[in-house]
Coordinates of C-alpha atoms in Angstrom, one line a residue:
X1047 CA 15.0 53.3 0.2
X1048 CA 18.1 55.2 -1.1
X1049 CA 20.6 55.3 1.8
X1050 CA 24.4 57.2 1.7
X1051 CA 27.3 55.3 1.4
X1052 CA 28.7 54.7 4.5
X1053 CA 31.6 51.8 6.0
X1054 CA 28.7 49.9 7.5
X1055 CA 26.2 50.0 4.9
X1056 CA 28.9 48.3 2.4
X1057 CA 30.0 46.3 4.4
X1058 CA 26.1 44.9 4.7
X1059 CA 26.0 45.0 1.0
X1060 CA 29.1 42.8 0.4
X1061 CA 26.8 40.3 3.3
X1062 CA 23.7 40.7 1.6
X1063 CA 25.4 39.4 -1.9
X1064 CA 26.7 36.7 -0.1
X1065 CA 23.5 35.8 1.4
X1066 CA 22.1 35.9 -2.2
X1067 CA 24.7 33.5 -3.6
X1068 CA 24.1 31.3 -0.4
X1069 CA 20.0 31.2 -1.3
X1070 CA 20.4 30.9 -4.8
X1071 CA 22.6 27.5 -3.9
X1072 CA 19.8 26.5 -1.7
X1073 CA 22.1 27.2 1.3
X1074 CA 19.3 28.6 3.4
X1075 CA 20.7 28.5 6.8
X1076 CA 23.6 30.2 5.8
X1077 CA 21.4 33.0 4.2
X1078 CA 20.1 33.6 7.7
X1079 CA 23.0 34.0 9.1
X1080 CA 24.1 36.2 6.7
X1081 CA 21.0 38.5 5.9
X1082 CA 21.2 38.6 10.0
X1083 CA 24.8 40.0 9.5
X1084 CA 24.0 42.3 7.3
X1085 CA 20.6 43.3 9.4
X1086 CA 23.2 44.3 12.1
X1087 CA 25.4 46.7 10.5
X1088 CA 22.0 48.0 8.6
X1089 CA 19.2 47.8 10.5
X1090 CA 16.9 50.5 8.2
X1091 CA 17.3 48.2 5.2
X1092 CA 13.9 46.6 4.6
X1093 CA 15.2 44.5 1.5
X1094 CA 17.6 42.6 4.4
X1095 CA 14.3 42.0 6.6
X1096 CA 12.0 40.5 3.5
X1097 CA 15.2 38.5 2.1
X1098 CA 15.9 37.1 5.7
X1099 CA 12.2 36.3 5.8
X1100 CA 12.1 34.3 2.5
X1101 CA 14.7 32.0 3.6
X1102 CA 13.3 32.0 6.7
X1103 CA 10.1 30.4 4.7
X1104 CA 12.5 27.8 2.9
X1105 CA 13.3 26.6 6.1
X1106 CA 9.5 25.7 7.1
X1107 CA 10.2 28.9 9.8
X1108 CA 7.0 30.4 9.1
X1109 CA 6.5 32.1 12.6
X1110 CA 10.5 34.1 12.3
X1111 CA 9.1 34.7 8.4
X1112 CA 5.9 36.9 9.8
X1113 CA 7.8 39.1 12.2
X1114 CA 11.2 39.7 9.7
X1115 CA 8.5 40.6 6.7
X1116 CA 6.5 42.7 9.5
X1117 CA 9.5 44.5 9.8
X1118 CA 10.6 45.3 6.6
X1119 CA 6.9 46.7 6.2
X1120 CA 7.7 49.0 9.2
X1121 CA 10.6 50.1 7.7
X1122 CA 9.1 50.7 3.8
X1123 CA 4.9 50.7 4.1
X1124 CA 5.2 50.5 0.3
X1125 CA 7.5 47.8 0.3
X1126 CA 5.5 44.8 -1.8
X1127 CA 8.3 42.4 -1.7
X1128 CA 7.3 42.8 2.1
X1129 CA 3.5 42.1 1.9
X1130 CA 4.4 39.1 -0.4
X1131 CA 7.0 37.5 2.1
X1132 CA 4.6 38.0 5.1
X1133 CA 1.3 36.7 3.0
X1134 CA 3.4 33.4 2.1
X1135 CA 4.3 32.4 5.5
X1136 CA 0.6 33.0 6.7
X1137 CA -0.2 30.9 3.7
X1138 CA 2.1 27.9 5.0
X1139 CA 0.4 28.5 8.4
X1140 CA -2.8 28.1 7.4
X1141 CA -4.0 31.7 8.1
X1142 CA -6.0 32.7 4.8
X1143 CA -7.3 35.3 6.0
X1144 CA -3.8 36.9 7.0
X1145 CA -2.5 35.6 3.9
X1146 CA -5.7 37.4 1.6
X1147 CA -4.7 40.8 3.9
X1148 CA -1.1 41.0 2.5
X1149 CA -2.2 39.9 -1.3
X1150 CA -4.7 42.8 -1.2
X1151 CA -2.5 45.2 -0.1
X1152 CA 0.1 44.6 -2.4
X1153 CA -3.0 45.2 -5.2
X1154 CA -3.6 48.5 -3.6
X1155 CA 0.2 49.5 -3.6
X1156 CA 0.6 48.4 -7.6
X1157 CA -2.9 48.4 -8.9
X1158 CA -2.2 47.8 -12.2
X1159 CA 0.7 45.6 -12.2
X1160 CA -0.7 42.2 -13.8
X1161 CA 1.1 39.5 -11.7
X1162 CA -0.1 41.1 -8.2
X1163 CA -3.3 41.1 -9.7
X1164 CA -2.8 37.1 -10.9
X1165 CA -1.7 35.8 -7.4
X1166 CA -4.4 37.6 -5.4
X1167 CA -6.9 35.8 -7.7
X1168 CA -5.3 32.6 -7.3
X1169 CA -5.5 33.4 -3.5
X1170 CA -9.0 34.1 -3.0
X1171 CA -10.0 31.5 -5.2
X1172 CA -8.0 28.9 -3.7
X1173 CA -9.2 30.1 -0.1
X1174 CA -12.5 30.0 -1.6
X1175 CA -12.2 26.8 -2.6
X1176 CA -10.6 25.0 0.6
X1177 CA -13.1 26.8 2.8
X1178 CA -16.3 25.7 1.0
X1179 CA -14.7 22.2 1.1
X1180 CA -14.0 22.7 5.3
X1181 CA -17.5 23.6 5.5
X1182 CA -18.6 20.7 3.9
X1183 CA -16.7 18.6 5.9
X1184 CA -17.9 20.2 9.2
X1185 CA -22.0 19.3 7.9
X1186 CA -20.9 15.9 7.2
X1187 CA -19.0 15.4 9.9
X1188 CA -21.8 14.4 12.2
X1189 CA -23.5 12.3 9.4
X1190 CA -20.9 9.6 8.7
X1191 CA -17.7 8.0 8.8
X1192 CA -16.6 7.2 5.7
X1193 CA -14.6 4.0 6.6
X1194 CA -18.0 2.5 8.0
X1195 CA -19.8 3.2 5.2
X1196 CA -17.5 1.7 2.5
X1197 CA -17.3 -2.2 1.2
X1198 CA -14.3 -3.0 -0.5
X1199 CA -15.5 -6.4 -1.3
X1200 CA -18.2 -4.9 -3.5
X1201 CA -15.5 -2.8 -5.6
X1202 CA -14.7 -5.3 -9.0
X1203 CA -11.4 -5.2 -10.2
X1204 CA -11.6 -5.1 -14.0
X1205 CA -9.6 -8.3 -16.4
X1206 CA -7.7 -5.8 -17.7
X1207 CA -6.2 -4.7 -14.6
X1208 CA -2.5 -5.7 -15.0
X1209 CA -1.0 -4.7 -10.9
X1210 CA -1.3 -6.5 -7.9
X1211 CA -3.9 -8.7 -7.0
X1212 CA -5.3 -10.7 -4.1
X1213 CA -7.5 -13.4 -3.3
X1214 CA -8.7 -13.0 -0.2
X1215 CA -8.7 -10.6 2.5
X1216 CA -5.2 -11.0 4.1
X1217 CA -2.5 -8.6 2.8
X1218 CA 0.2 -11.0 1.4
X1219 CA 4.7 -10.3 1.3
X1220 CA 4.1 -11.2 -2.1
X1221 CA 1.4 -8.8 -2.6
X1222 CA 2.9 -6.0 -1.4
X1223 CA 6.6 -6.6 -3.2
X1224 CA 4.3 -6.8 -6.6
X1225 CA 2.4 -3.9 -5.6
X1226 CA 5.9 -1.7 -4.8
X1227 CA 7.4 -2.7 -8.3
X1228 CA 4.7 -1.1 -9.7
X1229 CA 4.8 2.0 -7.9
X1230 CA 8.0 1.6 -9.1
X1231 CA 7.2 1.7 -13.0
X1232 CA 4.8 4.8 -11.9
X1233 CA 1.6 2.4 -12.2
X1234 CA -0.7 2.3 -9.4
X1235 CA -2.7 -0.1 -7.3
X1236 CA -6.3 -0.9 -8.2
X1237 CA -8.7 1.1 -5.9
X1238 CA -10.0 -2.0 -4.6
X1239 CA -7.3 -2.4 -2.6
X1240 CA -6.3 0.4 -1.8
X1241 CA -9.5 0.8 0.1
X1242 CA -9.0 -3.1 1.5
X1243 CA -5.1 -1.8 3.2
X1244 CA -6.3 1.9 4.4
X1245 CA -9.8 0.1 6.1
X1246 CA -7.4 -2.6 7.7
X1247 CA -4.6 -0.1 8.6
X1248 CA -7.4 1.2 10.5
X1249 CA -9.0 -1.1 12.2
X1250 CA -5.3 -1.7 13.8
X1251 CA -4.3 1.5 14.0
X1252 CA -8.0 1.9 16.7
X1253 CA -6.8 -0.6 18.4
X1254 CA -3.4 1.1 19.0
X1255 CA -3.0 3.6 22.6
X1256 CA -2.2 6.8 21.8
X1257 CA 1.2 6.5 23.3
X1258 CA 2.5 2.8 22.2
X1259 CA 5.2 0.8 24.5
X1260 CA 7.6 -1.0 22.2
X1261 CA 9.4 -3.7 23.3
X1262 CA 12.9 -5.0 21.9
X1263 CA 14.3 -8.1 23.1
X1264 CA 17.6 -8.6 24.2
X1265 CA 19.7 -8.6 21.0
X1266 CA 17.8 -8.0 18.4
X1267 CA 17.3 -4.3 16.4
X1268 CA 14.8 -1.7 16.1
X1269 CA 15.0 1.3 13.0
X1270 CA 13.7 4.7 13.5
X1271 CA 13.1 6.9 10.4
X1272 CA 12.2 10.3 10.4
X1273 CA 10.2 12.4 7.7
X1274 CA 9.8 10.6 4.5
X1275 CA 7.2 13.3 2.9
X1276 CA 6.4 11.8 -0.6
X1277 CA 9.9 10.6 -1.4
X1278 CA 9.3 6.9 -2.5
X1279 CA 12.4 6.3 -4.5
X1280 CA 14.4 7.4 -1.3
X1281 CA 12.2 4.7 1.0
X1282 CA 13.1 2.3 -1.4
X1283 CA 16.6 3.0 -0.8
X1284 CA 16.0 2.9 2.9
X1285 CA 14.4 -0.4 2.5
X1286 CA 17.4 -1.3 0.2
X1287 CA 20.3 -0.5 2.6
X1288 CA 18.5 -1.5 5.9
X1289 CA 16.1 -4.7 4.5
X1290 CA 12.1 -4.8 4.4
X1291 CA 10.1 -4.3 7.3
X1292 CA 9.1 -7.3 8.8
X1293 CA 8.9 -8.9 13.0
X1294 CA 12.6 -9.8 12.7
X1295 CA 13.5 -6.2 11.3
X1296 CA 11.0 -3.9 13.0
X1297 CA 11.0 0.2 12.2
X1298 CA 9.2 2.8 13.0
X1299 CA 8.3 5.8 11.0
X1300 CA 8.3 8.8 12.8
X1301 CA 5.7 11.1 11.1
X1302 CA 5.4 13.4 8.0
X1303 CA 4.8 10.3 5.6
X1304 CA 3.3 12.5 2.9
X1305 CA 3.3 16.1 0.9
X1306 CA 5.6 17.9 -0.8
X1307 CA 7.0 15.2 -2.6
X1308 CA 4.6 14.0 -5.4
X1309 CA 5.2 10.3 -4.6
X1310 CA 3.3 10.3 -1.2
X1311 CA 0.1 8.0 -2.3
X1312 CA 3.3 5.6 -2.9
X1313 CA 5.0 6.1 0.8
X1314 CA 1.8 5.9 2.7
X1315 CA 0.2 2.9 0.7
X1316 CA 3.8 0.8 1.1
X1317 CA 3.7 1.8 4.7
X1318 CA 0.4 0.7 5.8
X1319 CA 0.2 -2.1 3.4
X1320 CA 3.3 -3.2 5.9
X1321 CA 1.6 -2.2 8.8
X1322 CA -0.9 -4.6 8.1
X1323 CA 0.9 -7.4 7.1
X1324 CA 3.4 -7.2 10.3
X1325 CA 1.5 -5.3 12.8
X1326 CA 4.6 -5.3 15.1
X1327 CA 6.8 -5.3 12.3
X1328 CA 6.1 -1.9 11.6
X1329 CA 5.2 1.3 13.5
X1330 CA 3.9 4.5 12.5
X1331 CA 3.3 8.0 14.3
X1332 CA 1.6 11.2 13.3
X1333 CA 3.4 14.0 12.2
X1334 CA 2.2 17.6 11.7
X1335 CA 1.5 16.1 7.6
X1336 CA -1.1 13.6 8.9
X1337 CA -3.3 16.5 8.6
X1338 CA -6.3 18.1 6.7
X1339 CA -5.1 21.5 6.6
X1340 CA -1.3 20.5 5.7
X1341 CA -2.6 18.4 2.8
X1342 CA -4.8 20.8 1.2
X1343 CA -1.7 22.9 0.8
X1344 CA 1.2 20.7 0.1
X1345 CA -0.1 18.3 -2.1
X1346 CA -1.3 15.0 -0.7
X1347 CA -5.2 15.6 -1.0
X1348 CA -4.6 16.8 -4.7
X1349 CA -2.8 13.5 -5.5
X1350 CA -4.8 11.5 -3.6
X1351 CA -7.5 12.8 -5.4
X1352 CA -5.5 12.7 -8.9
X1353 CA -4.8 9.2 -8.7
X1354 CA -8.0 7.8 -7.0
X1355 CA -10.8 10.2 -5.9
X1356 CA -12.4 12.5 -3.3
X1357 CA -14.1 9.6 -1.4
X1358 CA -10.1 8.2 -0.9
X1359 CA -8.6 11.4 0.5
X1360 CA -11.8 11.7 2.7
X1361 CA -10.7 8.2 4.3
X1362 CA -7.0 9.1 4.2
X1363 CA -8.2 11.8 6.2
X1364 CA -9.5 9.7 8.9
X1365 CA -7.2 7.5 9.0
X1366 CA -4.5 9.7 9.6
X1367 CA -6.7 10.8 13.1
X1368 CA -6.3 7.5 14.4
X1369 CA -2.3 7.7 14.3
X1370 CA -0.4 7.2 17.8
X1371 CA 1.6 10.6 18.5
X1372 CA 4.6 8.7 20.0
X1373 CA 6.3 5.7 20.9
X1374 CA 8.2 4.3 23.7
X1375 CA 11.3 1.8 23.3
X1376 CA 12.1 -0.2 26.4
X1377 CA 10.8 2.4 28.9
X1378 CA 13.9 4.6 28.1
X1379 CA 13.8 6.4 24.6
X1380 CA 10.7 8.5 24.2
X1381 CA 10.3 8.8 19.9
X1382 CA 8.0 11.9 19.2
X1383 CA 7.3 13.6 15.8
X1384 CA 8.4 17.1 17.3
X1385 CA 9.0 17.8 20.3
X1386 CA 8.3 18.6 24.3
X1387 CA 6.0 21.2 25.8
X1388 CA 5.1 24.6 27.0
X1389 CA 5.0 23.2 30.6
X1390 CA 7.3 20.7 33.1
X1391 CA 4.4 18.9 34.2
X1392 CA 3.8 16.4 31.7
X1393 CA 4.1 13.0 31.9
X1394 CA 3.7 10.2 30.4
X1395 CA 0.1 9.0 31.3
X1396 CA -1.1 13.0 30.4
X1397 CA 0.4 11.2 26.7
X1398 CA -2.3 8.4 26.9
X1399 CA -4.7 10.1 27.9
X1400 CA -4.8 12.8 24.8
X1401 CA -8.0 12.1 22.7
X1402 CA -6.3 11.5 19.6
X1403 CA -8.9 10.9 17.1
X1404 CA -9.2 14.9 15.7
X1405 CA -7.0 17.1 13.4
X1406 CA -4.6 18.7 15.5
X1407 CA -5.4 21.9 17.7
X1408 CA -4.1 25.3 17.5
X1409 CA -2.7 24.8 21.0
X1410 CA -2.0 22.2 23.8
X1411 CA -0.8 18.7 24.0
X1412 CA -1.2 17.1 21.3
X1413 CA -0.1 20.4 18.8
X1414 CA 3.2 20.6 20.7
X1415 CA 4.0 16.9 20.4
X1416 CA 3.4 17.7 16.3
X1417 CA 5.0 20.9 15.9
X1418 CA 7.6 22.0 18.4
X1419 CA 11.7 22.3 18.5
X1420 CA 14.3 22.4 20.4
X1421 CA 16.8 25.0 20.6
X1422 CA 20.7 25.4 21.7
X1423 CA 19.6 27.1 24.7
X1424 CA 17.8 26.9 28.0
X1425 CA 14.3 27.6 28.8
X1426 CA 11.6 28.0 26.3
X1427 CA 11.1 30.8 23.7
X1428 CA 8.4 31.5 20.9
X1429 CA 8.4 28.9 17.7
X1430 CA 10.2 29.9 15.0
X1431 CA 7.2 28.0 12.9
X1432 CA 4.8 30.2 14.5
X1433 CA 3.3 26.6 16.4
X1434 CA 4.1 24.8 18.8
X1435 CA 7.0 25.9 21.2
X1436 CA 11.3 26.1 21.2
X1437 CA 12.6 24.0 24.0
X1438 CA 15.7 24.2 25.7
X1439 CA 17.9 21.6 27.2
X1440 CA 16.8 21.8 30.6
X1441 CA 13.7 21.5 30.1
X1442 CA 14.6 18.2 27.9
X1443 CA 16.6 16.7 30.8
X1444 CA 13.6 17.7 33.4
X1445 CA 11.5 15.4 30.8
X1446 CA 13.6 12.5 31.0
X1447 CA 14.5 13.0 34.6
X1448 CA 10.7 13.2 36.1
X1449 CA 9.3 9.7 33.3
X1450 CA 12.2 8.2 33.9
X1451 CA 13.6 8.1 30.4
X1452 CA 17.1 8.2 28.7
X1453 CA 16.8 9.7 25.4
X1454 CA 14.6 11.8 23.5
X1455 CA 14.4 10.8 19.8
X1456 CA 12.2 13.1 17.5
X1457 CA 12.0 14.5 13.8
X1458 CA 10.2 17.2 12.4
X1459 CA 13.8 19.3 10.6
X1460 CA 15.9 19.1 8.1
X1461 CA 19.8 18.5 9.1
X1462 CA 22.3 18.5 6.9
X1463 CA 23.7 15.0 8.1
X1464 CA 20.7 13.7 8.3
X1465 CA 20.6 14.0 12.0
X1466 CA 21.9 15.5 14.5
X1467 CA 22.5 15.2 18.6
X1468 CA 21.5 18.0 20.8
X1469 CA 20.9 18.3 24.9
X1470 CA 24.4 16.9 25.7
X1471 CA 23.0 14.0 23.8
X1472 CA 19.7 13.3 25.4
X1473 CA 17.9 14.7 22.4
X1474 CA 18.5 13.3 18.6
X1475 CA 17.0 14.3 15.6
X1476 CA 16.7 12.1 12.4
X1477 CA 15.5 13.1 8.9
X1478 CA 15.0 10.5 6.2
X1479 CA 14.3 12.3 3.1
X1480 CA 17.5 13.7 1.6
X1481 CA 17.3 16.5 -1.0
X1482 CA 14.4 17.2 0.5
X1483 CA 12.0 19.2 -2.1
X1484 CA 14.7 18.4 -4.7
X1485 CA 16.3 21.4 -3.6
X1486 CA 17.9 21.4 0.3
X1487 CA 20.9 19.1 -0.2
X1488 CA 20.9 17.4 3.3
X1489 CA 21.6 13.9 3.4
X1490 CA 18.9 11.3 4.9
X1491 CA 19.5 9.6 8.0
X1492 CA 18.1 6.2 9.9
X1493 CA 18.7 5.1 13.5
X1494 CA 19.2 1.5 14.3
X1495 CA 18.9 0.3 18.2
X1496 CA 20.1 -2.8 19.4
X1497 CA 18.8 -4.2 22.6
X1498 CA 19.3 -4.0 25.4
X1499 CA 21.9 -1.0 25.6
X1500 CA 20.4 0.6 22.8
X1501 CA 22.9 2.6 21.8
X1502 CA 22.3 4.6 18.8
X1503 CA 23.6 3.5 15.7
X1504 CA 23.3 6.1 12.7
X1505 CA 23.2 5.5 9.0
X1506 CA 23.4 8.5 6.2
X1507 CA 22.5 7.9 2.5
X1508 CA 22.1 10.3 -0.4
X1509 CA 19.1 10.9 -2.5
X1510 CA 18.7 8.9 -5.2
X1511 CA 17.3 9.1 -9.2
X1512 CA 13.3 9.6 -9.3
X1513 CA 10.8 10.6 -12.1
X1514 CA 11.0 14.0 -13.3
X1515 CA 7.9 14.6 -11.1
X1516 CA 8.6 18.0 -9.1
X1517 CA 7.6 18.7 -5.4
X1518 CA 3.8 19.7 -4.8
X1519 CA 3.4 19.0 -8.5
X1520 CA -0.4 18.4 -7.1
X1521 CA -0.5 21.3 -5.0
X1522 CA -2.6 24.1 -5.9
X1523 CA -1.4 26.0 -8.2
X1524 CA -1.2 28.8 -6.1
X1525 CA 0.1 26.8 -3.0
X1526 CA 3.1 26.0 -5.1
X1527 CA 4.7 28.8 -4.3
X1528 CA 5.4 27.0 -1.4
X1529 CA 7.6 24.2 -2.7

């Protein structure tokens, strides 16, 4: 891939260094935009293309990572740092098979180089390994339901269990503060209950529509959060800085409760044990997380399994298919994990009327409430993610305009600040777990609404001191290439 000296090629050098220095400082956006620089003034270079594509992969823009590793395989067939980039991203989209296609080839380029030989047989075994257990779960699918077929009353709770305890079958305040200190101090809650707040979670979370109308009286508050995934010590400081949930200080958390951070049995066991003791003191959506696939691979069914067992994550599982997929506040703020759709048409009652109770499609409705973006344009174009679709701000304002909304409030991407207003303000996005993956630097944000203008009110905060547990540390070991 030798190339003469020219001005231009330099010149994309000099970019290409910067670009580095901006990755390696976990900069990523700024990498893009660089690596794209350079890309211009060098478009034969195929190291630009696969560099491009790795940040493109740090960003969770799986979709761009695929067609900029494509392209540096164009350029250089023989290019493994190509192969590599493009069988990540399929990896992060779920496509094994894709993913196993780039691994192999990279064998066949450098047979007898012993790390390509290491990660294609962590591949195929860990493909191996989640397809056997999908095709368990599609025989037993028709059998049972594992939350009918469980008793938590007939689980004992050993004398020597030292964490929270309760007496009867109503989650108590006092309950769930004991049982938060000691996920605190990194001890965990008998299984017992655990079962006891994930059966009754879902029991209310059935008797929920799939599109849920919130109501906020006239002077009193209403918090939005966006993606927590896994980072407990930073809900704690959100709890902290805004108060507990409770029906005088309602929130709603907007999806993506769990993986990547290796606190997420934490998050979602807090959550839903407040869920159930204020049913309309807190709120919870689905988010593209609350998923079988997406767990498998970033680390919430291996610590779910870790720290209870398999019959737990199966139940987790099904809970997370009864999850709304959005909210509306006062008939005028529409509060979806990720986004609007492929198509102008949809209104609100198309929203109630999704059948909700599955793992997300591929395609439709429902994936594009879970997976899509906006961008700074108009129209629609392809997902950077590789799901879902980019929307543009007309086709936001059409939204609003046609259901008779005012505001689109959604999650789903990290932002620097936290959050960020887009649309000419008629689209926000907020993002509650700062430093996300110990590694992006963004700060968290919150949104607080006060009735009835319900104006947005935005709070920042900073990550804050937690175990030295790292990201995914439950993952696969394979899949934590990811992190």
């Amino acid at each position: 891939m030798h190339q003469t000296s020219t001005p231009d090629t330099d010149k994309a050098e000099e970019l290409k260094a910067a670009a580095n220095a901006a990755f390696q400082a976990h900069r990523f956006a700024a990498a893009i935009e660089l690596y794209s620089q350079a890309i211009i003034l060098n478009t034969d270079n195929a190291v630009y293309w696969a560099n491009r594509a790795f940040a493109h992969t740090k960003m969770e823009e799986y979709g761009s990572a695929v067609e900029d590793a494509t392209k540096a395989i164009t350029i250089s067939p023989t290019y493994v740092k190509g192969y590599y980039r493009r069988g990540a991203a399929y990896l992060a989209m779920g496509k094994f098979k894709d993913a196993l296609k780039d691994f192999r080839q990279v064998q066949r380029i450098v047979p007898k180089d012993p790390d390509a030989v290491k990660k294609l047989r962590e591949c195929e075994k860990a493909v191996t390994k989640i397809r056997f257990e999908e095709a368990i779960a599609m025989e037993e699918h028709d059998r049972h339901s594992v939350a009918e077929s469980l008793d938590f009353h007939s689980i004992e709770v050993e004398n020597s269990y030292q964490g929270a305890r309760l007496e009867g079958d109503n989650i108590t305040f006092e309950f769930v503060k004991k049982m938060m200190d000691d996920f605190k101090n990194q001890r965990s809650v008998h299984k017992r209950y655990a079962f006891q707040i994930l059966l009754q979670t879902r029991e209310l979370l059935l008797a929920s529509p799939t599109l849920v109308d919130i109501t906020i009286p006239d002077h009193c508050h209403f918090t939005v959060c966006g993606d927590i995934h896994g980072q407990y010590f930073d809900l704690l400081n959100i709890f902290e800085l805004n108060g507990l949930p409770s029906n005088d200080n309602p929130y709603l958390f907007n999806g993506d409760f769990v993986d990547r951070g290796s606190f997420s049995v934490e998050v979602i066991m807090t959550l839903f044990a407040f869920k159930c003791l204020y049913p309309t003191g807190l709120y919870l959506s689905r988010g593209n997380h609350e998923s079988k696939s997406m767990n498998k691979i970033y680390g919430f069914d291996g610590e779910v399994k870790a720290k209870f067992n398999e019959t737990m994550a199966d139940l987790f599982a099904e809970v997370f298919c009864c999850l709304p997929l959005a909210n509306v506040l006062n008939e005028k703020i529409f509060v979806v994990h990720g986004g609007l759709f492929s198509s102008d048409d949809v209104k609100l009652s198309d929203i109630r009327a999704i059948d909700r109770f599955q793992e997300p499609p591929d395609e439709g409705l429902m994936c594009e409430l879970l997976w899509s973006d906006p961008h700074s344009g108009v129209g629609r174009a392809p997902s950077k993610r590789g799901v879902g679709v980019a929307f543009g701000s007309d086709v936001t304002h059409r939204f609003l305009q046609e259901n008779n909304l005012e505001l689109v409030v959604r999650s789903h991407e990290v932002k620097d600040e936290g959050y960020e207003e887009d649309h000419d303000g008629k689209l926000i996005t907020v993002f509650s777990a700062p430093n996300y993956c110990d590694q992006m630097g963004n700060k968290g944000a919150f949104i607080r609404f006060k009735a009835p203008g319900l104006r947005p009110e935005f709070t920042k905060f900073n990550a804050v001191w937690h175990p030295n547990v790292r990201p995914m540390q439950y993952a696969n070991n394979f899949f934590s290439m990811l992190a």
